[in-house]
Amino acid sequence: SMGNAFTFLKTAVASLERDLPLGEAKEILKETMERYLLERLDYADRAIAQHAMGKLQNGDVILTFGHSEVIEVLLRTARKENIDFYVWVADSRPLMEGKQLLDTLLELGIPCGYIQLNALTYAMQQVTKVFLGASALMSNGSIYGRVGTAAVALLAKDRHIPVLVCCESYKISNKVQLESITQNELGDPEALLSSKGNHGGESAASPKFKVLNLLYDVTPSEFVSGIVTELGIIPPTSVAVLLSEMNPQDAAVM
């Protein structure tokens, strides 16, 4: 997603007239970036929420993982539309990002529950739909998201529960990724060990002991029922088509 934003910015810079005064160029770029954020983030999230609303109905038990701005917008919208639903927020250490969403749900008065990933099988017995956010959407339909996303989607798929991924179109990448090791980000390994009641000090000091704190994982497209973008709901197999329509110049080169 950052790559797409940088590409947009470089294109905007390249389109400026060479003899344009520096102050005027800065102002044009500022307005362009503000418009980009408004259209590709704010407006996109609202449009995604409206598309996803068609999949919600009274009595639904929704499960989501961690925190995603677009999922928060969706749940706010559903609340305003007076839909009767319950939300399970699944979370994981060490980031515990789900607490941010939980605070919002409590503030809005939305009935909700909070679990860690190890209690996923319990909550999934009640769930009717799973809504997930994404950090990036690969061209082969796989989802690059916060680590733990794949586990949630896998269990939901096994229980025949629909999994809908809400993702803005600017996050679509022309890359293909099949697993989580080749490309990932590493978090602070100490964050996994620093908790109350932790007795792993001696093990952590051992040269044979390694701590791996991966921040993201890849969810295969077969675990996903549909992808909700501001352009509509599409199957994972149509991501490449959507990408080519959004970037016709790249498709022509290929």
Short mmCIF file of C-alpha atoms in Angstrom, two decimals:
data_model
loop_
_atom_site.label_atom_id
_atom_site.label_comp_id
_atom_site.label_asym_id
_atom_site.label_seq_id
_atom_site.Cartn_x
_atom_site.Cartn_y
_atom_site.Cartn_z
CA SER A 1 0.00 0.00 0.00
CA MET A 2 2.88 2.37 0.77
CA GLY A 3 4.40 1.54 -2.59
CA ASN A 4 1.22 2.59 -4.39
CA ALA A 5 1.14 5.86 -2.45
CA PHE A 6 4.78 6.58 -3.33
CA THR A 7 4.07 5.79 -6.99
CA PHE A 8 1.16 8.22 -6.96
CA LEU A 9 3.36 10.90 -5.37
CA LYS A 10 6.17 10.40 -7.89
CA THR A 11 3.68 10.63 -10.76
CA ALA A 12 2.28 13.85 -9.28
CA VAL A 13 5.80 15.32 -8.99
CA ALA A 14 6.68 14.31 -12.54
CA SER A 15 3.55 16.00 -13.89
CA LEU A 16 4.53 19.41 -12.46
CA GLU A 17 5.80 22.05 -14.84
CA ARG A 18 9.57 22.45 -14.63
CA ASP A 19 9.49 26.26 -14.36
CA LEU A 20 6.86 26.27 -11.59
CA PRO A 21 7.91 28.32 -8.51
CA LEU A 22 8.86 26.14 -5.53
CA GLY A 23 6.16 27.55 -3.25
CA GLU A 24 3.43 26.98 -5.83
CA ALA A 25 4.70 23.45 -6.54
CA LYS A 26 4.56 22.61 -2.83
CA GLU A 27 1.00 23.91 -2.58
CA ILE A 28 -0.13 21.86 -5.59
CA LEU A 29 1.47 18.71 -4.19
CA LYS A 30 -0.11 19.32 -0.78
CA GLU A 31 -3.56 19.66 -2.32
CA THR A 32 -2.97 16.57 -4.46
CA MET A 33 -1.94 14.46 -1.46
CA GLU A 34 -4.86 15.70 0.63
CA ARG A 35 -7.24 14.79 -2.19
CA TYR A 36 -5.60 11.36 -2.49
CA LEU A 37 -6.07 10.69 1.23
CA LEU A 38 -9.68 11.87 1.12
CA GLU A 39 -10.65 9.83 -1.93
CA ARG A 40 -8.60 6.68 -1.36
CA LEU A 41 -9.06 6.45 2.42
CA ASP A 42 -12.03 8.35 3.84
CA TYR A 43 -14.40 8.02 0.89
CA ALA A 44 -13.19 4.51 0.18
CA ASP A 45 -13.87 3.30 3.72
CA ARG A 46 -17.40 4.71 3.61
CA ALA A 47 -18.07 3.05 0.24
CA ILE A 48 -16.67 -0.26 1.49
CA ALA A 49 -18.93 -0.06 4.54
CA GLN A 50 -21.97 0.48 2.33
CA HIS A 51 -21.09 -2.51 0.12
CA ALA A 52 -20.46 -4.72 3.16
CA MET A 53 -23.74 -3.64 4.77
CA GLY A 54 -25.52 -5.75 2.18
CA LYS A 55 -24.00 -8.83 3.80
CA LEU A 56 -25.17 -7.95 7.34
CA GLN A 57 -28.50 -8.83 8.84
CA ASN A 58 -30.19 -8.75 12.22
CA GLY A 59 -28.96 -11.45 14.57
CA ASP A 60 -25.51 -11.76 13.00
CA VAL A 61 -22.57 -12.68 15.20
CA ILE A 62 -19.48 -11.10 13.64
CA LEU A 63 -15.89 -11.97 14.38
CA THR A 64 -12.98 -9.72 13.51
CA PHE A 65 -9.29 -9.76 14.33
CA GLY A 66 -7.12 -6.98 15.73
CA HIS A 67 -7.93 -3.47 14.57
CA SER A 68 -8.70 -2.12 11.13
CA GLU A 69 -9.98 1.38 10.33
CA VAL A 70 -12.30 0.14 7.59
CA ILE A 71 -13.81 -2.54 9.86
CA GLU A 72 -14.41 0.13 12.49
CA VAL A 73 -16.20 2.29 9.91
CA LEU A 74 -18.33 -0.71 8.90
CA LEU A 75 -19.39 -1.45 12.47
CA ARG A 76 -20.13 2.22 13.14
CA THR A 77 -22.30 2.31 10.01
CA ALA A 78 -24.15 -0.86 11.00
CA ARG A 79 -24.83 0.64 14.41
CA LYS A 80 -26.24 3.82 12.85
CA GLU A 81 -28.50 1.68 10.65
CA ASN A 82 -29.87 0.03 13.82
CA ILE A 83 -28.82 -3.47 12.79
CA ASP A 84 -28.90 -5.89 15.71
CA PHE A 85 -25.56 -7.73 15.84
CA TYR A 86 -22.86 -8.99 18.19
CA VAL A 87 -19.10 -8.66 17.69
CA TRP A 88 -16.31 -10.94 18.84
CA VAL A 89 -12.94 -9.18 18.79
CA ALA A 90 -10.08 -11.67 18.54
CA ASP A 91 -6.66 -10.38 19.53
CA SER A 92 -3.08 -11.55 20.02
CA ARG A 93 0.10 -10.61 21.84
CA PRO A 94 2.24 -8.63 21.86
CA LEU A 95 0.54 -5.75 20.00
CA MET A 96 -2.98 -6.30 21.40
CA GLU A 97 -4.40 -4.01 18.71
CA GLY A 98 -7.90 -5.39 19.19
CA LYS A 99 -8.26 -3.38 22.40
CA GLN A 100 -8.50 -0.21 20.32
CA LEU A 101 -11.50 -1.60 18.44
CA LEU A 102 -12.97 -2.94 21.67
CA ASP A 103 -12.88 0.54 23.22
CA THR A 104 -14.75 1.92 20.21
CA LEU A 105 -17.41 -0.79 20.36
CA LEU A 106 -17.99 -0.19 24.06
CA GLU A 107 -18.22 3.55 23.44
CA LEU A 108 -20.86 2.97 20.74
CA GLY A 109 -22.80 0.55 22.93
CA ILE A 110 -22.35 -2.38 20.53
CA PRO A 111 -22.68 -5.79 22.27
CA CYS A 112 -19.26 -7.41 22.05
CA GLY A 113 -16.82 -9.93 23.48
CA TYR A 114 -13.03 -10.08 23.59
CA ILE A 115 -10.85 -13.16 23.21
CA GLN A 116 -7.29 -14.15 22.45
CA LEU A 117 -6.51 -16.37 19.48
CA ASN A 118 -6.27 -19.46 21.70
CA ALA A 119 -10.02 -19.14 22.41
CA LEU A 120 -10.94 -18.85 18.74
CA THR A 121 -12.58 -22.28 18.51
CA TYR A 122 -14.96 -21.35 21.34
CA ALA A 123 -16.15 -18.10 19.81
CA MET A 124 -16.34 -19.52 16.29
CA GLN A 125 -19.19 -21.83 17.35
CA GLN A 126 -21.44 -18.76 17.53
CA VAL A 127 -20.08 -16.77 14.58
CA THR A 128 -22.13 -16.26 11.41
CA LYS A 129 -19.70 -14.03 9.49
CA VAL A 130 -16.03 -13.04 9.68
CA PHE A 131 -14.89 -9.57 8.61
CA LEU A 132 -11.16 -8.94 8.33
CA GLY A 133 -8.97 -6.01 7.38
CA ALA A 134 -5.82 -6.24 5.27
CA SER A 135 -2.47 -4.51 5.02
CA ALA A 136 -2.12 -5.44 1.35
CA LEU A 137 -3.93 -7.46 -1.30
CA MET A 138 -1.75 -9.53 -3.60
CA SER A 139 -2.55 -9.94 -7.29
CA ASN A 140 -3.18 -13.67 -6.82
CA GLY A 141 -5.93 -12.90 -4.30
CA SER A 142 -3.96 -13.73 -1.15
CA ILE A 143 -4.21 -11.42 1.84
CA TYR A 144 -1.20 -9.84 3.54
CA GLY A 145 -2.36 -8.95 7.03
CA ARG A 146 -1.46 -8.79 10.70
CA VAL A 147 -0.09 -12.14 11.88
CA GLY A 148 -2.99 -14.27 13.06
CA THR A 149 -5.28 -13.31 10.18
CA ALA A 150 -4.58 -16.57 8.35
CA ALA A 151 -5.45 -18.64 11.43
CA VAL A 152 -8.81 -16.90 11.77
CA ALA A 153 -9.63 -17.36 8.07
CA LEU A 154 -8.54 -21.01 8.12
CA LEU A 155 -10.80 -21.90 11.05
CA ALA A 156 -13.73 -20.01 9.57
CA LYS A 157 -13.26 -21.80 6.26
CA ASP A 158 -13.21 -25.14 8.08
CA ARG A 159 -16.50 -24.21 9.81
CA HIS A 160 -18.05 -23.05 6.50
CA ILE A 161 -18.37 -19.47 7.77
CA PRO A 162 -18.13 -16.67 5.18
CA VAL A 163 -14.90 -14.68 5.34
CA LEU A 164 -15.10 -11.16 3.90
CA VAL A 165 -11.95 -9.06 3.65
CA CYS A 166 -12.45 -5.29 3.55
CA CYS A 167 -9.62 -3.58 1.71
CA GLU A 168 -9.17 -0.25 -0.05
CA SER A 169 -8.10 -0.53 -3.68
CA TYR A 170 -4.90 1.46 -3.09
CA LYS A 171 -3.62 -1.53 -1.11
CA ILE A 172 -3.72 -3.84 -4.13
CA SER A 173 -0.22 -4.94 -5.11
CA ASN A 174 0.99 -6.39 -8.40
CA LYS A 175 3.16 -8.79 -6.40
CA VAL A 176 2.45 -12.45 -5.69
CA GLN A 177 3.27 -13.93 -2.30
CA LEU A 178 2.60 -17.54 -1.33
CA GLU A 179 4.01 -17.65 2.22
CA SER A 180 5.06 -15.43 5.11
CA ILE A 181 8.82 -15.99 5.26
CA THR A 182 10.17 -14.62 1.98
CA GLN A 183 8.95 -11.11 2.71
CA ASN A 184 7.83 -9.96 6.14
CA GLU A 185 8.57 -7.51 8.93
CA LEU A 186 10.11 -8.44 12.25
CA GLY A 187 8.95 -7.01 15.55
CA ASP A 188 10.94 -6.69 18.74
CA PRO A 189 11.60 -10.27 19.94
CA GLU A 190 11.70 -9.08 23.55
CA ALA A 191 8.05 -8.04 23.24
CA LEU A 192 7.06 -11.71 23.10
CA LEU A 193 8.89 -12.47 26.32
CA SER A 194 8.15 -9.39 28.39
CA SER A 195 4.96 -10.27 30.26
CA LYS A 196 3.97 -10.65 33.85
CA GLY A 197 4.65 -14.08 35.24
CA ASN A 198 7.13 -14.87 32.49
CA HIS A 199 9.62 -17.52 33.54
CA GLY A 200 11.53 -17.76 30.28
CA GLY A 201 14.52 -15.71 31.38
CA GLU A 202 16.97 -18.60 31.49
CA SER A 203 15.82 -19.95 28.13
CA ALA A 204 16.04 -16.51 26.56
CA ALA A 205 19.64 -16.21 27.70
CA SER A 206 20.60 -19.44 25.96
CA PRO A 207 22.50 -19.00 22.65
CA LYS A 208 20.40 -21.87 21.24
CA PHE A 209 17.15 -20.02 21.95
CA LYS A 210 15.80 -17.81 19.16
CA VAL A 211 12.66 -15.67 19.29
CA LEU A 212 10.84 -14.86 16.04
CA ASN A 213 8.27 -12.08 16.18
CA LEU A 214 6.68 -11.93 12.72
CA LEU A 215 4.30 -9.02 12.22
CA TYR A 216 2.38 -10.27 9.18
CA ASP A 217 1.15 -13.45 7.56
CA VAL A 218 -0.33 -14.44 4.20
CA THR A 219 -3.86 -15.80 3.94
CA PRO A 220 -4.41 -17.99 0.84
CA SER A 221 -7.22 -16.86 -1.45
CA GLU A 222 -9.12 -20.13 -0.96
CA PHE A 223 -9.83 -19.13 2.64
CA VAL A 224 -11.57 -15.93 1.52
CA SER A 225 -15.22 -15.79 0.40
CA GLY A 226 -15.10 -12.27 -0.99
CA ILE A 227 -13.11 -9.05 -1.02
CA VAL A 228 -14.95 -5.81 -0.37
CA THR A 229 -13.41 -2.75 -2.02
CA GLU A 230 -14.87 0.70 -2.68
CA LEU A 231 -15.56 -0.55 -6.21
CA GLY A 232 -17.72 -3.43 -5.01
CA ILE A 233 -17.44 -7.02 -3.77
CA ILE A 234 -15.27 -9.29 -5.88
CA PRO A 235 -14.00 -12.88 -5.57
CA PRO A 236 -10.27 -13.26 -4.83
CA THR A 237 -9.76 -14.65 -8.34
CA SER A 238 -10.75 -11.26 -9.81
CA VAL A 239 -8.08 -9.20 -8.07
CA ALA A 240 -5.71 -9.42 -11.05
CA VAL A 241 -8.50 -8.23 -13.36
CA LEU A 242 -9.28 -5.29 -11.07
CA LEU A 243 -5.58 -4.43 -10.91
CA SER A 244 -5.28 -4.35 -14.71
CA GLU A 245 -8.35 -2.12 -14.98
CA MET A 246 -6.91 0.28 -12.40
CA ASN A 247 -3.51 0.37 -14.14
CA PRO A 248 -4.17 -0.08 -17.88
CA GLN A 249 -0.69 1.22 -18.73
CA ASP A 250 0.89 -1.69 -16.84
CA ALA A 251 -1.42 -4.20 -18.49
CA ALA A 252 -0.41 -2.85 -21.90
CA VAL A 253 3.26 -3.38 -21.11
CA MET A 254 2.61 -6.95 -19.98
#
